[in-house]
Amino acid sequence: MKKIIALLLASLMMIVAAGCGGGDQAKSSGSGSGGNGKKITMGFSQIGAESEWRTANTESVKQAAKDAGIDLQFSDAQQKQENQIKAIRSFIAQGVDIIAFVPIVETGWDTVLKEAKDAKIPVIVVDRDVKLSDDSLYVAKIGTDSVTEGKNVFKWVDEYMTKQNKKPRDGGSQFNVVVLEGTVGSSVAIRRQEGFKDAMAASADASKYNILASQTGEFTRQKGQEVMESFLKSYGPKIDILFAHNDDMALGAIQAIEKAGLKPGKDITIISIDGVKGMFQAMIDGKSNCTVECNPLQGPLLMETAKKILNGETVEKLVYVDEGIFPADVAEKTLPERKY
Ligand code: GZL
């Protein structure tokens, strides 16, 4: 009998010891390794809901978190950087395992990301870029190549104006371009403009184009329409091309162009970036000429990267999602397969 009790006690001791060891690991992985099956908690700070693209980006992140079994603490910053900083601080206070955020503008993040690093919470930057004094403040960036998007815009429209044998509407020697820019200070607005201008400067005959006006439409339809109305008032008969940094502003501008009695996509050639369904429909209706894709479906890659980081695996510092170029003549056949 004594032997049985001793055996029972010994095995009980072993079970308890194993449990504690697991508990210690759990604690160390509580810092977020996720390696022992502990449910990962991710704090995610989103900009807001300014465009169809942003809505698709949010839906992709939320669905991917569900599919990955990750507990997502989601915060909508209503377009304000200070709300994003507050959200990141609250994620740190909650002790989430990992933080991901879309930086509405590229500067002003050093202090709060240093606080996350001091709290040993890894950070993933999503969609837009940050400008930091120390790039070790984030582990990975998942997004899109805004400079290439801007370059693709110019290359496509330059080819289109030549192929269509277009002539400047004012009878001059230059095509006059107006630009609806994205959010002031955002990396995408800065880089898309840079890419467009770099491609123009590198083209066979840069003097063929003249940027008449360039102003932010804040990535929204409403503001895009308002700014396009002011462009039309100032330069109406001279405008040959509209480059909008996103489809939503182009869709707003189309309404302004029609209100001014002009034909969008014909009198004024229109090209924008994102590739949202609303723009495919506008191209089918003959009201716009091309959209350069910027893929918002970054959720799965974000969750996969988060798990790798929390499992102690090394990840790429910068990963771009794939994107294409969609002229109006492929819009009808492509729309049914579009996911956003
Ligand atoms: C692009 C993304 C931009 C989209 C807009 O990566 O940050 O923000 O182009 C969105 O539609 O508002």
PDB file of N, CA and C in Angstrom, residues 106-145:
ATOM      1  N   GLU A 106       3.263  59.749 -42.357  1.00  0.00           N
ATOM      2  CA  GLU A 106       4.462  58.923 -42.176  1.00  0.00           C
ATOM      3  C   GLU A 106       5.339  59.342 -40.989  1.00  0.00           C
ATOM      4  N   THR A 107       5.074  60.516 -40.413  1.00  0.00           N
ATOM      5  CA  THR A 107       5.947  60.951 -39.296  1.00  0.00           C
ATOM      6  C   THR A 107       5.155  61.014 -37.986  1.00  0.00           C
ATOM      7  N   GLY A 108       5.905  61.140 -36.863  1.00  0.00           N
ATOM      8  CA  GLY A 108       5.272  61.333 -35.544  1.00  0.00           C
ATOM      9  C   GLY A 108       5.043  60.060 -34.770  1.00  0.00           C
ATOM     10  N   TRP A 109       5.746  58.962 -35.149  1.00  0.00           N
ATOM     11  CA  TRP A 109       5.479  57.646 -34.524  1.00  0.00           C
ATOM     12  C   TRP A 109       6.595  57.186 -33.581  1.00  0.00           C
ATOM     13  N   ASP A 110       7.743  57.870 -33.582  1.00  0.00           N
ATOM     14  CA  ASP A 110       8.909  57.358 -32.826  1.00  0.00           C
ATOM     15  C   ASP A 110       8.600  57.089 -31.359  1.00  0.00           C
ATOM     16  N   THR A 111       7.993  58.083 -30.683  1.00  0.00           N
ATOM     17  CA  THR A 111       7.774  57.954 -29.224  1.00  0.00           C
ATOM     18  C   THR A 111       6.897  56.755 -28.880  1.00  0.00           C
ATOM     19  N   VAL A 112       5.764  56.646 -29.528  1.00  0.00           N
ATOM     20  CA  VAL A 112       4.818  55.567 -29.150  1.00  0.00           C
ATOM     21  C   VAL A 112       5.359  54.200 -29.565  1.00  0.00           C
ATOM     22  N   LEU A 113       6.107  54.137 -30.661  1.00  0.00           N
ATOM     23  CA  LEU A 113       6.663  52.838 -31.056  1.00  0.00           C
ATOM     24  C   LEU A 113       7.818  52.442 -30.127  1.00  0.00           C
ATOM     25  N   LYS A 114       8.491  53.439 -29.548  1.00  0.00           N
ATOM     26  CA  LYS A 114       9.542  53.153 -28.554  1.00  0.00           C
ATOM     27  C   LYS A 114       8.892  52.559 -27.304  1.00  0.00           C
ATOM     28  N   GLU A 115       7.724  53.093 -26.938  1.00  0.00           N
ATOM     29  CA  GLU A 115       6.985  52.564 -25.776  1.00  0.00           C
ATOM     30  C   GLU A 115       6.581  51.095 -26.026  1.00  0.00           C
ATOM     31  N   ALA A 116       6.186  50.784 -27.265  1.00  0.00           N
ATOM     32  CA  ALA A 116       5.812  49.394 -27.593  1.00  0.00           C
ATOM     33  C   ALA A 116       7.039  48.496 -27.505  1.00  0.00           C
ATOM     34  N   LYS A 117       8.164  49.012 -28.011  1.00  0.00           N
ATOM     35  CA  LYS A 117       9.405  48.208 -27.973  1.00  0.00           C
ATOM     36  C   LYS A 117       9.830  47.969 -26.522  1.00  0.00           C
ATOM     37  N   ASP A 118       9.740  49.008 -25.701  1.00  0.00           N
ATOM     38  CA  ASP A 118      10.115  48.861 -24.267  1.00  0.00           C
ATOM     39  C   ASP A 118       9.207  47.843 -23.577  1.00  0.00           C
ATOM     40  N   ALA A 119       7.954  47.749 -24.067  1.00  0.00           N
ATOM     41  CA  ALA A 119       7.005  46.787 -23.472  1.00  0.00           C
ATOM     42  C   ALA A 119       7.155  45.400 -24.108  1.00  0.00           C
ATOM     43  N   LYS A 120       8.174  45.279 -24.987  1.00  0.00           N
ATOM     44  CA  LYS A 120       8.458  43.995 -25.687  1.00  0.00           C
ATOM     45  C   LYS A 120       7.264  43.509 -26.507  1.00  0.00           C
ATOM     46  N   ILE A 121       6.533  44.456 -27.111  1.00  0.00           N
ATOM     47  CA  ILE A 121       5.415  44.091 -28.005  1.00  0.00           C
ATOM     48  C   ILE A 121       5.828  44.397 -29.447  1.00  0.00           C
ATOM     49  N   PRO A 122       5.969  43.363 -30.281  1.00  0.00           N
ATOM     50  CA  PRO A 122       6.375  43.598 -31.674  1.00  0.00           C
ATOM     51  C   PRO A 122       5.312  44.372 -32.451  1.00  0.00           C
ATOM     52  N   VAL A 123       5.763  45.176 -33.420  1.00  0.00           N
ATOM     53  CA  VAL A 123       4.851  46.016 -34.218  1.00  0.00           C
ATOM     54  C   VAL A 123       5.007  45.705 -35.700  1.00  0.00           C
ATOM     55  N   ILE A 124       3.860  45.587 -36.381  1.00  0.00           N
ATOM     56  CA  ILE A 124       3.849  45.429 -37.839  1.00  0.00           C
ATOM     57  C   ILE A 124       3.188  46.669 -38.442  1.00  0.00           C
ATOM     58  N   VAL A 125       3.853  47.299 -39.423  1.00  0.00           N
ATOM     59  CA  VAL A 125       3.277  48.451 -40.137  1.00  0.00           C
ATOM     60  C   VAL A 125       2.522  47.909 -41.340  1.00  0.00           C
ATOM     61  N   VAL A 126       1.289  48.398 -41.533  1.00  0.00           N
ATOM     62  CA  VAL A 126       0.434  47.866 -42.609  1.00  0.00           C
ATOM     63  C   VAL A 126       0.064  48.981 -43.579  1.00  0.00           C
ATOM     64  N   ASP A 127       0.108  48.672 -44.874  1.00  0.00           N
ATOM     65  CA  ASP A 127      -0.387  49.542 -45.948  1.00  0.00           C
ATOM     66  C   ASP A 127       0.531  50.744 -46.186  1.00  0.00           C
ATOM     67  N   ARG A 128       0.558  51.710 -45.319  1.00  0.00           N
ATOM     68  CA  ARG A 128       1.347  52.921 -45.563  1.00  0.00           C
ATOM     69  C   ARG A 128       2.690  52.847 -44.824  1.00  0.00           C
ATOM     70  N   ASP A 129       3.598  53.783 -45.167  1.00  0.00           N
ATOM     71  CA  ASP A 129       4.952  53.754 -44.574  1.00  0.00           C
ATOM     72  C   ASP A 129       5.060  54.703 -43.382  1.00  0.00           C
ATOM     73  N   VAL A 130       6.076  54.422 -42.555  1.00  0.00           N
ATOM     74  CA  VAL A 130       6.435  55.342 -41.474  1.00  0.00           C
ATOM     75  C   VAL A 130       7.860  55.836 -41.704  1.00  0.00           C
ATOM     76  N   LYS A 131       8.132  57.062 -41.249  1.00  0.00           N
ATOM     77  CA  LYS A 131       9.494  57.607 -41.324  1.00  0.00           C
ATOM     78  C   LYS A 131       9.988  57.694 -39.875  1.00  0.00           C
ATOM     79  N   LEU A 132      11.002  56.879 -39.511  1.00  0.00           N
ATOM     80  CA  LEU A 132      11.440  56.788 -38.110  1.00  0.00           C
ATOM     81  C   LEU A 132      12.938  57.077 -37.991  1.00  0.00           C
ATOM     82  N   SER A 133      13.360  57.453 -36.788  1.00  0.00           N
ATOM     83  CA  SER A 133      14.804  57.634 -36.544  1.00  0.00           C
ATOM     84  C   SER A 133      15.457  56.259 -36.361  1.00  0.00           C
ATOM     85  N   ASP A 134      14.621  55.242 -36.063  1.00  0.00           N
ATOM     86  CA  ASP A 134      15.174  53.900 -35.780  1.00  0.00           C
ATOM     87  C   ASP A 134      14.224  52.839 -36.338  1.00  0.00           C
ATOM     88  N   ASP A 135      14.591  52.227 -37.432  1.00  0.00           N
ATOM     89  CA  ASP A 135      13.693  51.267 -38.104  1.00  0.00           C
ATOM     90  C   ASP A 135      13.500  49.971 -37.323  1.00  0.00           C
ATOM     91  N   SER A 136      14.264  49.822 -36.231  1.00  0.00           N
ATOM     92  CA  SER A 136      14.070  48.602 -35.433  1.00  0.00           C
ATOM     93  C   SER A 136      12.805  48.725 -34.586  1.00  0.00           C
ATOM     94  N   LEU A 137      12.147  49.889 -34.646  1.00  0.00           N
ATOM     95  CA  LEU A 137      10.918  50.085 -33.845  1.00  0.00           C
ATOM     96  C   LEU A 137       9.739  49.309 -34.434  1.00  0.00           C
ATOM     97  N   TYR A 138       9.908  48.790 -35.661  1.00  0.00           N
ATOM     98  CA  TYR A 138       8.890  47.865 -36.158  1.00  0.00           C
ATOM     99  C   TYR A 138       9.579  46.650 -36.757  1.00  0.00           C
ATOM    100  N   VAL A 139       8.877  45.514 -36.738  1.00  0.00           N
ATOM    101  CA  VAL A 139       9.494  44.258 -37.174  1.00  0.00           C
ATOM    102  C   VAL A 139       9.290  44.046 -38.672  1.00  0.00           C
ATOM    103  N   ALA A 140       8.100  44.410 -39.184  1.00  0.00           N
ATOM    104  CA  ALA A 140       7.820  44.158 -40.607  1.00  0.00           C
ATOM    105  C   ALA A 140       6.834  45.191 -41.141  1.00  0.00           C
ATOM    106  N   LYS A 141       6.895  45.412 -42.467  1.00  0.00           N
ATOM    107  CA  LYS A 141       5.952  46.308 -43.159  1.00  0.00           C
ATOM    108  C   LYS A 141       5.295  45.501 -44.255  1.00  0.00           C
ATOM    109  N   ILE A 142       3.954  45.534 -44.279  1.00  0.00           N
ATOM    110  CA  ILE A 142       3.210  44.840 -45.348  1.00  0.00           C
ATOM    111  C   ILE A 142       2.415  45.898 -46.089  1.00  0.00           C
ATOM    112  N   GLY A 143       2.609  45.997 -47.426  1.00  0.00           N
ATOM    113  CA  GLY A 143       1.854  47.055 -48.101  1.00  0.00           C
ATOM    114  C   GLY A 143       1.995  47.002 -49.593  1.00  0.00           C
ATOM    115  N   THR A 144       1.974  48.200 -50.180  1.00  0.00           N
ATOM    116  CA  THR A 144       2.008  48.280 -51.640  1.00  0.00           C
ATOM    117  C   THR A 144       3.054  49.310 -52.056  1.00  0.00           C
ATOM    118  N   ASP A 145       3.502  49.186 -53.289  1.00  0.00           N
ATOM    119  CA  ASP A 145       4.603  50.025 -53.760  1.00  0.00           C
ATOM    120  C   ASP A 145       4.043  51.284 -54.432  1.00  0.00           C
TER     121      ASP A 145
END
